[in-house]
Coordinates of C-alpha atoms and ligand atoms in Angstrom, one line a residue:
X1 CA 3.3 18.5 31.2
X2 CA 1.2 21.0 29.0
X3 CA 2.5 22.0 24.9
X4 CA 2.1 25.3 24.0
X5 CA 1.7 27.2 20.8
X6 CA 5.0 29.1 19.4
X7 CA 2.9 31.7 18.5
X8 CA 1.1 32.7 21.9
X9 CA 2.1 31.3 25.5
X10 CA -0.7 31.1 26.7
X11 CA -2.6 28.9 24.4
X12 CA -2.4 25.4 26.5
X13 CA -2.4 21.7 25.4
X14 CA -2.1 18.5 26.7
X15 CA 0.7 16.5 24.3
X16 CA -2.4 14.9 23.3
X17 CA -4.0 17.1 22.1
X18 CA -1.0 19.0 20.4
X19 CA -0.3 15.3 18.8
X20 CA -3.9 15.2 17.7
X21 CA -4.6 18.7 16.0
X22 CA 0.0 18.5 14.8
X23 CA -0.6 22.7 14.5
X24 CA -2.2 25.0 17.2
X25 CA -5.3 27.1 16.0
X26 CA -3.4 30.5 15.6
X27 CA -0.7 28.6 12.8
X28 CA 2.0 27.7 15.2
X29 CA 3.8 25.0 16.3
X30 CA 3.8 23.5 19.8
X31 CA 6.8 23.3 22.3
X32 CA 6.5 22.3 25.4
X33 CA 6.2 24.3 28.7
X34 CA 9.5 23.4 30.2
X35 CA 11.9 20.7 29.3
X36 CA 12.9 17.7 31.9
X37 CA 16.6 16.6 32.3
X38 CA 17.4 13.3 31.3
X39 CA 19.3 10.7 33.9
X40 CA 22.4 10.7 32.2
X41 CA 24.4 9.2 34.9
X42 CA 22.0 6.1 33.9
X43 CA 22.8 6.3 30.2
X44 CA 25.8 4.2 30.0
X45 CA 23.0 1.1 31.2
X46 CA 20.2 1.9 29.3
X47 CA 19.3 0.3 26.0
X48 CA 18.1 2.2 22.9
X49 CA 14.3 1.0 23.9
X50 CA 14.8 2.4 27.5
X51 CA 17.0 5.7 25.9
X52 CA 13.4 6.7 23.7
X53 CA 11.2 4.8 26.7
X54 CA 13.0 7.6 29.0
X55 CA 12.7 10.4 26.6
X56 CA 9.2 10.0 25.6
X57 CA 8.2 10.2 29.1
X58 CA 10.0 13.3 29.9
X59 CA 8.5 14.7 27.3
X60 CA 4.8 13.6 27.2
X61 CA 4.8 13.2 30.6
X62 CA 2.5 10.1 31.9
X63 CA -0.6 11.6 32.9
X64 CA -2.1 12.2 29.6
X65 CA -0.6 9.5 27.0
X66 CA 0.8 6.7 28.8
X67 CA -1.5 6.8 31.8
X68 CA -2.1 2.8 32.0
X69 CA 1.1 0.5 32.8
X70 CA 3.1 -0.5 30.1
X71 CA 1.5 1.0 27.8
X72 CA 4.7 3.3 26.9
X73 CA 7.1 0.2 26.5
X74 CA 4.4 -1.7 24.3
X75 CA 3.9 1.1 22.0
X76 CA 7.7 1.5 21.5
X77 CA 8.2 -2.5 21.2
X78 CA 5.1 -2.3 18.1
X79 CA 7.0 0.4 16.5
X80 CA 10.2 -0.7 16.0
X81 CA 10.5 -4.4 17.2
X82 CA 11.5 -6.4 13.5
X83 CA 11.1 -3.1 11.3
X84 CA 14.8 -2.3 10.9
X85 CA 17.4 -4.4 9.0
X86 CA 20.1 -5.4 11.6
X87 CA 19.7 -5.4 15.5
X88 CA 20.5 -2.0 15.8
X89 CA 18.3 1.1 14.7
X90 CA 20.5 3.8 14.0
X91 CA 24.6 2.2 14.6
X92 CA 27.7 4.2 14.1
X93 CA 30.1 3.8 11.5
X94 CA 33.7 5.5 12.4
X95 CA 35.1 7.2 9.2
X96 CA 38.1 9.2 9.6
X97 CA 37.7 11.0 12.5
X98 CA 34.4 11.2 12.6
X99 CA 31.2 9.4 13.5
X100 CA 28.1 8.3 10.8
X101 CA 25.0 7.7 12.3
X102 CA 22.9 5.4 10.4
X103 CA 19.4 6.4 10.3
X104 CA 17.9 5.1 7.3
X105 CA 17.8 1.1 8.2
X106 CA 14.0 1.7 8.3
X107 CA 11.4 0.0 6.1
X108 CA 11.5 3.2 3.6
X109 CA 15.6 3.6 3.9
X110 CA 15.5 6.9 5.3
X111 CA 15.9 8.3 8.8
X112 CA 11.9 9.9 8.6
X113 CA 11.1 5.8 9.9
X114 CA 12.0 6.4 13.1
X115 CA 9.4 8.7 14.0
X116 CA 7.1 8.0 11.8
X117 CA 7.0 4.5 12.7
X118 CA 6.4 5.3 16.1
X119 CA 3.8 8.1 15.6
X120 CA 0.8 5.6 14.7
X121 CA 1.3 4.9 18.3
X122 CA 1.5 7.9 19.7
X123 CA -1.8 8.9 17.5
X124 CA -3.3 6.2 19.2
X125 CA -2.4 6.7 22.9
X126 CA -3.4 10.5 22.1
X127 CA -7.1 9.2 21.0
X128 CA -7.3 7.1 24.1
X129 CA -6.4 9.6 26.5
X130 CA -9.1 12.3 24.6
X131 CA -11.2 9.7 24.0
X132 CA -12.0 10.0 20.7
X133 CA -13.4 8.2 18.3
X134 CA -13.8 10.2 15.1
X135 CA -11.9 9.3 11.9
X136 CA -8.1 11.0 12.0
X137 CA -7.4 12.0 8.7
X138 CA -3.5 12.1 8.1
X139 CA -2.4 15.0 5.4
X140 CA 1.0 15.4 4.8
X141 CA 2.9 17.2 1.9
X142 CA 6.3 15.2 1.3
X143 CA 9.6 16.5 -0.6
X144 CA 10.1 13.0 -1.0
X145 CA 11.0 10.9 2.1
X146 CA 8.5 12.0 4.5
X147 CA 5.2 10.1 2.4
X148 CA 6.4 6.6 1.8
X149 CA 8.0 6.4 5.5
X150 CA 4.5 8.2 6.9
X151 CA 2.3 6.0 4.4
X152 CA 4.4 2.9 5.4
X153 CA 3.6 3.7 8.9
X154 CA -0.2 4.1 8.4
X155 CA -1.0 1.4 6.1
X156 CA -4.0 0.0 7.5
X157 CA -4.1 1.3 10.9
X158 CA -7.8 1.0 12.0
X159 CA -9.9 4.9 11.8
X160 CA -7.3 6.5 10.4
X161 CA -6.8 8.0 6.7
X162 CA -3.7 9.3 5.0
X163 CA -3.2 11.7 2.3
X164 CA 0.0 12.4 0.7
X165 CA 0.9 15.2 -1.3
X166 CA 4.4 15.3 -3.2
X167 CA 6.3 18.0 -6.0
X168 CA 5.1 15.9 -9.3
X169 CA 8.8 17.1 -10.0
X170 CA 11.0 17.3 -7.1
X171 CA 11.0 13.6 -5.6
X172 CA 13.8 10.7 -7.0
X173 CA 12.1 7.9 -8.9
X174 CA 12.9 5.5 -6.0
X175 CA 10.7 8.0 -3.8
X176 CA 8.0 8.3 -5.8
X177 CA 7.6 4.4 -6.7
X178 CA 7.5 4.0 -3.3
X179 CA 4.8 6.4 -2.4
X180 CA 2.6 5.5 -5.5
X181 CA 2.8 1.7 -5.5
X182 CA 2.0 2.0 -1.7
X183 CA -0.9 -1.0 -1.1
X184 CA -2.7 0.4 2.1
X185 CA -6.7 1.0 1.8
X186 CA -6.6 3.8 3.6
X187 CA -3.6 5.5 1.9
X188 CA -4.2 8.0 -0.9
X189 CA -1.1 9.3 -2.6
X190 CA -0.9 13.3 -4.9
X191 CA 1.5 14.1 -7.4
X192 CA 1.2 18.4 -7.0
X193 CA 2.1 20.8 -10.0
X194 CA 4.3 23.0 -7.7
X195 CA 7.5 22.7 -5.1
X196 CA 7.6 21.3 -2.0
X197 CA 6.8 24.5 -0.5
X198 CA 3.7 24.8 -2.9
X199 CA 2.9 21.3 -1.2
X200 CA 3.5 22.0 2.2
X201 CA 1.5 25.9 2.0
X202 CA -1.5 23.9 0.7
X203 CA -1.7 21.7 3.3
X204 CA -1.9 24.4 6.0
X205 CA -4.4 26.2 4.2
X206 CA -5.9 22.6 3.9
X207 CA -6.2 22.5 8.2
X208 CA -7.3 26.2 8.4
X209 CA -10.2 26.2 6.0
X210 CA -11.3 22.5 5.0
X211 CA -15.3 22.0 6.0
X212 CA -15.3 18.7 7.0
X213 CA -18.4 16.3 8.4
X214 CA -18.6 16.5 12.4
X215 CA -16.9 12.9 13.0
X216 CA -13.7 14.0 11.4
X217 CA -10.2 15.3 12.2
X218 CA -7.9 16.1 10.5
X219 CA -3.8 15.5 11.7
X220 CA -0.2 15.9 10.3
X221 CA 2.5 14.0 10.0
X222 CA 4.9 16.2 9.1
X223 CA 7.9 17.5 11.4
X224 CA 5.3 20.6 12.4
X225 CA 3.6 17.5 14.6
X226 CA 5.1 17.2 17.9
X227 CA 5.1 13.3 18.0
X228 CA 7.0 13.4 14.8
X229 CA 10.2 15.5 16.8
X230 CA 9.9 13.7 20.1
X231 CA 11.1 10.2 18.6
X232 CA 14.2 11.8 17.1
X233 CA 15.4 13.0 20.6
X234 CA 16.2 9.7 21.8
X235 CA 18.8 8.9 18.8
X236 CA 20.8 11.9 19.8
X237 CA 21.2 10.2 23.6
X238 CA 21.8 6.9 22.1
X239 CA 24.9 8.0 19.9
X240 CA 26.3 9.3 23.0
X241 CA 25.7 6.2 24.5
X242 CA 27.3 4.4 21.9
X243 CA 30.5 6.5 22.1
X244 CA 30.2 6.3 26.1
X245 CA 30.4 2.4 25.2
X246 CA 33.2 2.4 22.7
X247 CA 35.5 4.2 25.0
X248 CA 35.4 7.1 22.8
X249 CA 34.3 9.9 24.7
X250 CA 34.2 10.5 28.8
X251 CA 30.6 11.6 30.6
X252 CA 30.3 14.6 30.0
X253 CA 32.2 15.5 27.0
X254 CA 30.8 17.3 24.0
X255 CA 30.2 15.7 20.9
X256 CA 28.9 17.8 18.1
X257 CA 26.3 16.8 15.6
X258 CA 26.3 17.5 11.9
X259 CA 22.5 17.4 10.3
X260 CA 21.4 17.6 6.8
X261 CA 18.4 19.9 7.2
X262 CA 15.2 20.6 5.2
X263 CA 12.7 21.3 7.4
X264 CA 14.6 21.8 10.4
X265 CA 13.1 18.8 12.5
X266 CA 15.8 16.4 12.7
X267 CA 18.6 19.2 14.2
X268 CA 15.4 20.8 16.1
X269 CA 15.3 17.4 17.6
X270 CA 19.2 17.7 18.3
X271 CA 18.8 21.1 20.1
X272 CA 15.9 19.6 22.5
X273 CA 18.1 16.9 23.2
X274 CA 20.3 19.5 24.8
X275 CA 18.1 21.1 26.3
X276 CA 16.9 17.8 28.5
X277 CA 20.9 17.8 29.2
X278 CA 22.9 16.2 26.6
X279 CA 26.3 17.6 26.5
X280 CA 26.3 18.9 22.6
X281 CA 29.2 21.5 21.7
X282 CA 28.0 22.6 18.0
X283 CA 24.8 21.8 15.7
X284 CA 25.5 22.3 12.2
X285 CA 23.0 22.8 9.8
X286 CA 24.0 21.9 6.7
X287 CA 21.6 23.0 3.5
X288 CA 22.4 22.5 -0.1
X289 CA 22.0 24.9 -2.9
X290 CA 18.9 26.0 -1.1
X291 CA 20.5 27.6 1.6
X292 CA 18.3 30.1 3.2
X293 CA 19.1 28.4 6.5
X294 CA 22.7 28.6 6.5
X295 CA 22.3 32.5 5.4
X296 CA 20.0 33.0 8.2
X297 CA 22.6 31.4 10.6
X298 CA 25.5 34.1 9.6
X299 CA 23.3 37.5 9.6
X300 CA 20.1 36.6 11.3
X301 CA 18.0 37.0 8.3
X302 CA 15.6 35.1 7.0
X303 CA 14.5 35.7 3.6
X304 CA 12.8 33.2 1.1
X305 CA 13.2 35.7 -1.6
X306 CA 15.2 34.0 -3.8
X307 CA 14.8 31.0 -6.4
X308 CA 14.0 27.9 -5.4
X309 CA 16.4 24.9 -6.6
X310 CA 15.8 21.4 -7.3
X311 CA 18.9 20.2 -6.5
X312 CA 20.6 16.2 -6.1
X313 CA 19.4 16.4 -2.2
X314 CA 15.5 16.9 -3.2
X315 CA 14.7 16.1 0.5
X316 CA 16.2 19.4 1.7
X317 CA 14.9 21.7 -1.4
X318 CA 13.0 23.7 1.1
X319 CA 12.7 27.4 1.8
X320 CA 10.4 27.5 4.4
X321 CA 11.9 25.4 7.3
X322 CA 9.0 25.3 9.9
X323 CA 10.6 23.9 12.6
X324 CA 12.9 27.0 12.8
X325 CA 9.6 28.6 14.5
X326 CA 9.9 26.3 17.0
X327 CA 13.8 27.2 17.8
X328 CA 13.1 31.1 17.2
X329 CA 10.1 31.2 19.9
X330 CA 12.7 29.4 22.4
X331 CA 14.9 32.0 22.0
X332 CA 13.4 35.6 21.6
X333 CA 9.7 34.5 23.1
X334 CA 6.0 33.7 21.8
X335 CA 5.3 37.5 20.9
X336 CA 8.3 38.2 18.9
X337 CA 8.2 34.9 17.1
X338 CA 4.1 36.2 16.3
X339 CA 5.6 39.1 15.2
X340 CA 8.3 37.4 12.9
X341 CA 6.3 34.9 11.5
X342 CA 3.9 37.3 10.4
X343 CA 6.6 39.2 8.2
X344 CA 7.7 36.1 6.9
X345 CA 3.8 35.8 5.6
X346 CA 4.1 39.2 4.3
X347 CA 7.3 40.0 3.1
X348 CA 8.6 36.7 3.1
X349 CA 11.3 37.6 5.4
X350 CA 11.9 38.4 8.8
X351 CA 14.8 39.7 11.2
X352 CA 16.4 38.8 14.5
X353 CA 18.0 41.4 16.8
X354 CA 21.6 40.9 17.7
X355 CA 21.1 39.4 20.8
X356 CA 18.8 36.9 19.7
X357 CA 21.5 35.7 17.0
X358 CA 24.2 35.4 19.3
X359 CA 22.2 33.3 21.3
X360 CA 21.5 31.5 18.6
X361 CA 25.0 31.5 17.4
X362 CA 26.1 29.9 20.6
X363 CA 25.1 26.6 19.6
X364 CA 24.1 26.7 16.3
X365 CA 26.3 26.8 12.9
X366 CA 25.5 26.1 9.5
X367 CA 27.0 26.1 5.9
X368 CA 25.8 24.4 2.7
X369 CA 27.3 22.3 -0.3
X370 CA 25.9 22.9 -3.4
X371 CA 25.7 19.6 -6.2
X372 CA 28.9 19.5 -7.6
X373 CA 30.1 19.6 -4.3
X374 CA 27.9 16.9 -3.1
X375 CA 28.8 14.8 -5.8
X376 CA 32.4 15.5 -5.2
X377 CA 31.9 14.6 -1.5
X378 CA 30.3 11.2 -2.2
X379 CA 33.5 10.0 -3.9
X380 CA 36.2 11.7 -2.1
X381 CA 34.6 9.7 0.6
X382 CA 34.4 6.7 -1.1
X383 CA 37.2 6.5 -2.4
X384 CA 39.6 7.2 0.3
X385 CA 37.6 5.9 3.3
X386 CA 35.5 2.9 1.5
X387 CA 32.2 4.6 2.8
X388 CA 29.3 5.1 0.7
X389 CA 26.8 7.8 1.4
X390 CA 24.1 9.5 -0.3
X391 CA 23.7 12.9 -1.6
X392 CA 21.9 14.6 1.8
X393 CA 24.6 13.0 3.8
X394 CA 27.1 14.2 1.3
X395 CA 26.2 18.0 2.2
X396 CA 26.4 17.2 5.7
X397 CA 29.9 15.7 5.0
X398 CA 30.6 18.5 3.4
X399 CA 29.7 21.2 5.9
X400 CA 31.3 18.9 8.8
X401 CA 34.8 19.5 6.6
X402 CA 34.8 23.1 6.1
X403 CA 34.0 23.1 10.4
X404 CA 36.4 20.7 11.4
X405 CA 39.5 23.4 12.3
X406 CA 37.1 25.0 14.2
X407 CA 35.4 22.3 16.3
X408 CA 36.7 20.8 19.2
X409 CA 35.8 17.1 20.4
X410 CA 34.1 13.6 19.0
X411 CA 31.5 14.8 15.9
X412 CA 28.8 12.9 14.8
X413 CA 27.2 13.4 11.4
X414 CA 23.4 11.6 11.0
X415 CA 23.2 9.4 7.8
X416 CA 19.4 10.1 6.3
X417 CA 18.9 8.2 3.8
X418 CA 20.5 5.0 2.3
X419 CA 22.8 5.6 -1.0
X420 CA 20.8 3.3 -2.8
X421 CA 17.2 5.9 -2.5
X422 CA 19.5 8.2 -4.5
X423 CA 21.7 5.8 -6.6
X424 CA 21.7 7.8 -10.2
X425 CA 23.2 10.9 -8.7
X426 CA 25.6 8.6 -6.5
X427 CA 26.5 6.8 -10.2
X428 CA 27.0 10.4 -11.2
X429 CA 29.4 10.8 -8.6
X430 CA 31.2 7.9 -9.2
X431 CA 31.5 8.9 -12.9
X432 CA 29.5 5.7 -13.8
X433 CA 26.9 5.3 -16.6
X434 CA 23.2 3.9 -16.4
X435 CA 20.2 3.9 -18.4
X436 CA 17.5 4.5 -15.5
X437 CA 17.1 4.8 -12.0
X438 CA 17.0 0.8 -11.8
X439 CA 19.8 -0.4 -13.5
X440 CA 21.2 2.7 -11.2
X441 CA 20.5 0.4 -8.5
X442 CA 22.2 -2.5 -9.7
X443 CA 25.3 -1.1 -10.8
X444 CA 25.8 0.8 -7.8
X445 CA 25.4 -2.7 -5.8
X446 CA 28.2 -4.1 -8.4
X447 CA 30.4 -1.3 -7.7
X448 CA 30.0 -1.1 -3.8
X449 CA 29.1 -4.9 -2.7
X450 CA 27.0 -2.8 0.0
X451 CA 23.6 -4.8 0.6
X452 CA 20.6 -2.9 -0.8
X453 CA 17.8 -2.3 1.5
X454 CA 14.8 -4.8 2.2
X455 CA 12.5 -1.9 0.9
X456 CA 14.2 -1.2 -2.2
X457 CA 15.0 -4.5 -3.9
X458 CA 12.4 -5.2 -6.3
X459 CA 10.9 -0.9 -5.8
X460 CA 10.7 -0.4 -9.6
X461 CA 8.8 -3.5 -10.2
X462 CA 6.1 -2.7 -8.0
X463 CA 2.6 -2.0 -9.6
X464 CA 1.5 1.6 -9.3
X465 CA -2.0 2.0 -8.0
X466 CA -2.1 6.1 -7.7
X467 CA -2.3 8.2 -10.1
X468 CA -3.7 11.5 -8.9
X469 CA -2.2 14.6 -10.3
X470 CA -3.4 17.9 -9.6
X471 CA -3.0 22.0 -9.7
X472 CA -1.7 24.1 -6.6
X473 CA -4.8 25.4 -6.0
X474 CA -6.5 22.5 -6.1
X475 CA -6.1 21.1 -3.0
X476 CA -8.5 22.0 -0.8
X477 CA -11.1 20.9 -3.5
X478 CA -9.6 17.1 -3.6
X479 CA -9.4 16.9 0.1
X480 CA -13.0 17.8 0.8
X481 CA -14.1 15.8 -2.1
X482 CA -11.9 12.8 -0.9
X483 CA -13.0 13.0 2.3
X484 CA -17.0 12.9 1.8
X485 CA -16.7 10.7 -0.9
X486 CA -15.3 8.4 1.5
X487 CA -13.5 6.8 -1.8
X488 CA -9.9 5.4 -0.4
X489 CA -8.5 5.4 -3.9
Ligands
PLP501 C1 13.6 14.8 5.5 C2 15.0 14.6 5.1 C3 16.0 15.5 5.6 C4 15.7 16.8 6.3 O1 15.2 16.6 7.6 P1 14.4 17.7 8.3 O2 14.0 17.1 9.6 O3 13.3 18.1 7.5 O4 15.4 18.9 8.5 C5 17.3 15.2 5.3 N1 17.6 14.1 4.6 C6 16.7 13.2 4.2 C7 17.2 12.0 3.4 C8 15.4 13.4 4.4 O5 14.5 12.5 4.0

């Protein structure tokens, strides 16, 4: 199985080396060459570990990564095994007539643990099979979510540095205590002057033009990194399996899948799922105020022209979605997605022909909630079905009601984060006072009874031991300097 770069066919990988360099040389993204179809006929036996065993392998293939026996299962067993509350990773609670997947029973309480748990691994299998043994420097830029689950996952692992850069102003409280009181020698944690966007920019310019000593590479662990999307697949098979189980769909039947979307990873994820042959009807893409997604879905343009938001779903304040790259060069080709990803560098916009949206369109819907609707969502919710949610699963909710007369069959909607990572604006929903994000906490437990996560319960007591703050533009600088220095702090 060979990767290869959104922006030019012919520029071949091995997964390992896509997983090791996370964005080819000429700025895009990798996709794979073809895409393998899963047994489903075997689903209905298979346990979540064998459902992402089975879809790492078609994916990666196992004559790169994964070359010596077992070595697939045991990285999949390190990631995972005793890191989630409760048995299962990701169940499914039935409210009304729909389905909630849970994703955020990770160590971090948000859905970005599953892959980013798993990715150490996969880092590691892809050094083996390149046989490298330079340092692999991590940079990430994080709208919130992304940098404690990634630093969480890193923490210590052996050769390997991370560097997080976050909004100084667009992250909850609970996200950034978690980033900044993060223990790990090797982690090293930036509060940016800018957006996410601002973030995110800098650290591509970061892997473009950083001068870096010879037995260094750099690697990302954002949702533009391969091994970051392939983990995600496997939950879309393993809610079908779990509705297979419960009686509550047939083999074969679509299910649709409603996905609260920032950087267009976790419904990317969704769409590769179908294409390895999961029967999916509709995936919706649901964006808050920030909805240059859901604009691009109706006419086919996509503009970031427009004001940027922070909004009560800061994990989806985004207006550059870079996994889209990945879904456009799938559809209309390596040369036009060169083409369009240029204008979007230029113009900051770019447009599809008609053919390529209805293609698009055949699968794909989208609509966005902005906060008073989110807010609105979390109680109606509450209070008629007794489920609590958080604000990015809110918009999802949302968008799932204004689709429901048009869909037909079982819908699932993913749960990212838990509640309690966004408990002030769920307090604001509930039309219930507090004097920080803390007691926010507490009297969201004393309204709910719902357990708080293992990762949050003491988060505002924890000691803060970063304190970096710095300019847009001064990125690059702190990288290099970081990285010669070889000072971990
Ligand atoms: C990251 C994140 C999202 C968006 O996921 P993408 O893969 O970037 O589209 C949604 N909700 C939460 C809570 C997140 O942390």
């Amino acid at each position: 199985m060979q990767y290869f770069s959104t922006r030019n066919q012919n520029h071949k990988q091995y997964p390992s080396e896509a997983i090791l360099r996370g964005i080819a040389e000429d700025g895009g993204l990798y996709i794979p060459e073809r895409f393998e179809n899963f047994p489903m006929e075997n689903l209905p036996k298979m346990t979540p570990k064998k459902i992402s065993e089975t879809v790492l392998s078609l994916l990666f293939g196992k004559d790169d990564m994964f070359r010596e026996e077992g070595s697939l299962e045991a990285a999949i067993s390190r990631a995972y095994e005793g890191k989630f509350d409760g048995e299962d990773y990701a169940p499914l609670a039935k409210v009304g007539n729909a389905y909630v997947m849970e994703l955020y029973h990770g160590p971090t309480a948000a859905f970005k643990d599953v892959a980013l748990q798993l990715l150490p691994q996969l880092l590691a299998q892809a050094r083996t099979a390149r046989e490298i043994d330079d340092e692999i420097v991590i940079l990430t830029a994080t709208s919130g979510d992304t940098g404690s689950a990634a630093l969480h996952g890193f923490s210590d692992v052996p050769n390997t540095r991370i560097i997080v850069f976050y909004p100084k102003h667009g992250t909850s409280a609970v996200q950034e205590r978690q980033m900044i009181s993060c223990k790990g020698k090797n982690t090293c944690v930036v509060a940016v002057n800018g957006n996410f966007d601002d973030a995110q920019n800098g650290v591509k310019a970061i892997f473009k033009e950083a001068e870096l000593p010879e037995n260094v590479r750099l690697s990302s662990a954002n949702s533009i990194n391969i091994g970051r999307l392939a983990p995600q697949v496997a939950y879309y098979f393993k809610a079908y399996r779990d509705l297979l189980l419960a009686d509550e769909i047939c083999m074969g039947e679509r299910v649709n899948f409603v996905v609260p979307t920032g950087n267009f990873g976790d419904i990317l994820a969704g769409y590769f799922a179908m294409r390895m042959g999961l029967p999916v009807g509709r995936l919706l893409c649901a964006s808050n105020r920030n909805n240059v997604l859901s604009d691009f879905f109706e006419n086919g343009i996509y503009d970031r022209n427009r004001d940027f938001h922070v909004t009560n779903s800061p994990s989806m304040d985004i207006l550059i979605s870079s996994n889209l790259e990945r879904l456009i060069a799938m559809i209309c080709g390596t040369d036009a997605c060169s083409k369009y990803m240029n204008d979007l560098k230029e113009t900051g916009r770019y447009q599809l022909t008609a053919d390529e949206l209805s293609e698009i369109r055949k699968v794909f819907g989208a609509g966005f909630a902005d906060d008073t609707e989110t807010l609105r969502t979390i109680r109606a919710v509450y209070e008629t079905e007794r489920y609590l949610m958080d604000t990015h699963t809110a918009v999802a909710w949302n968008v799932y009601e204004q689709w429901k007369p048009m869909l037909t069959g079982k819908t699932v909607v993913l749960s990212t984060a838990s509640a309690y990572k966004f408990s002030s604006s769920v307090l604001d929903a509930m039309g219930i006072l507090y004097e920080n994000e803390f007691d926010a906490i507490k009297k969201l437990k004393a309204k709910t009874g719902v357990t708080i996560p293992g990762g949050l319960a003491d988060i505002l007591e924890k000691e803060i031991v970063h304190q970096n703050v710095i300019e847009k533009n001064e990125m690059l600088t702190f990288v290099e300097d970081h990285i010669r220095g070889g000072d971990n702090k």
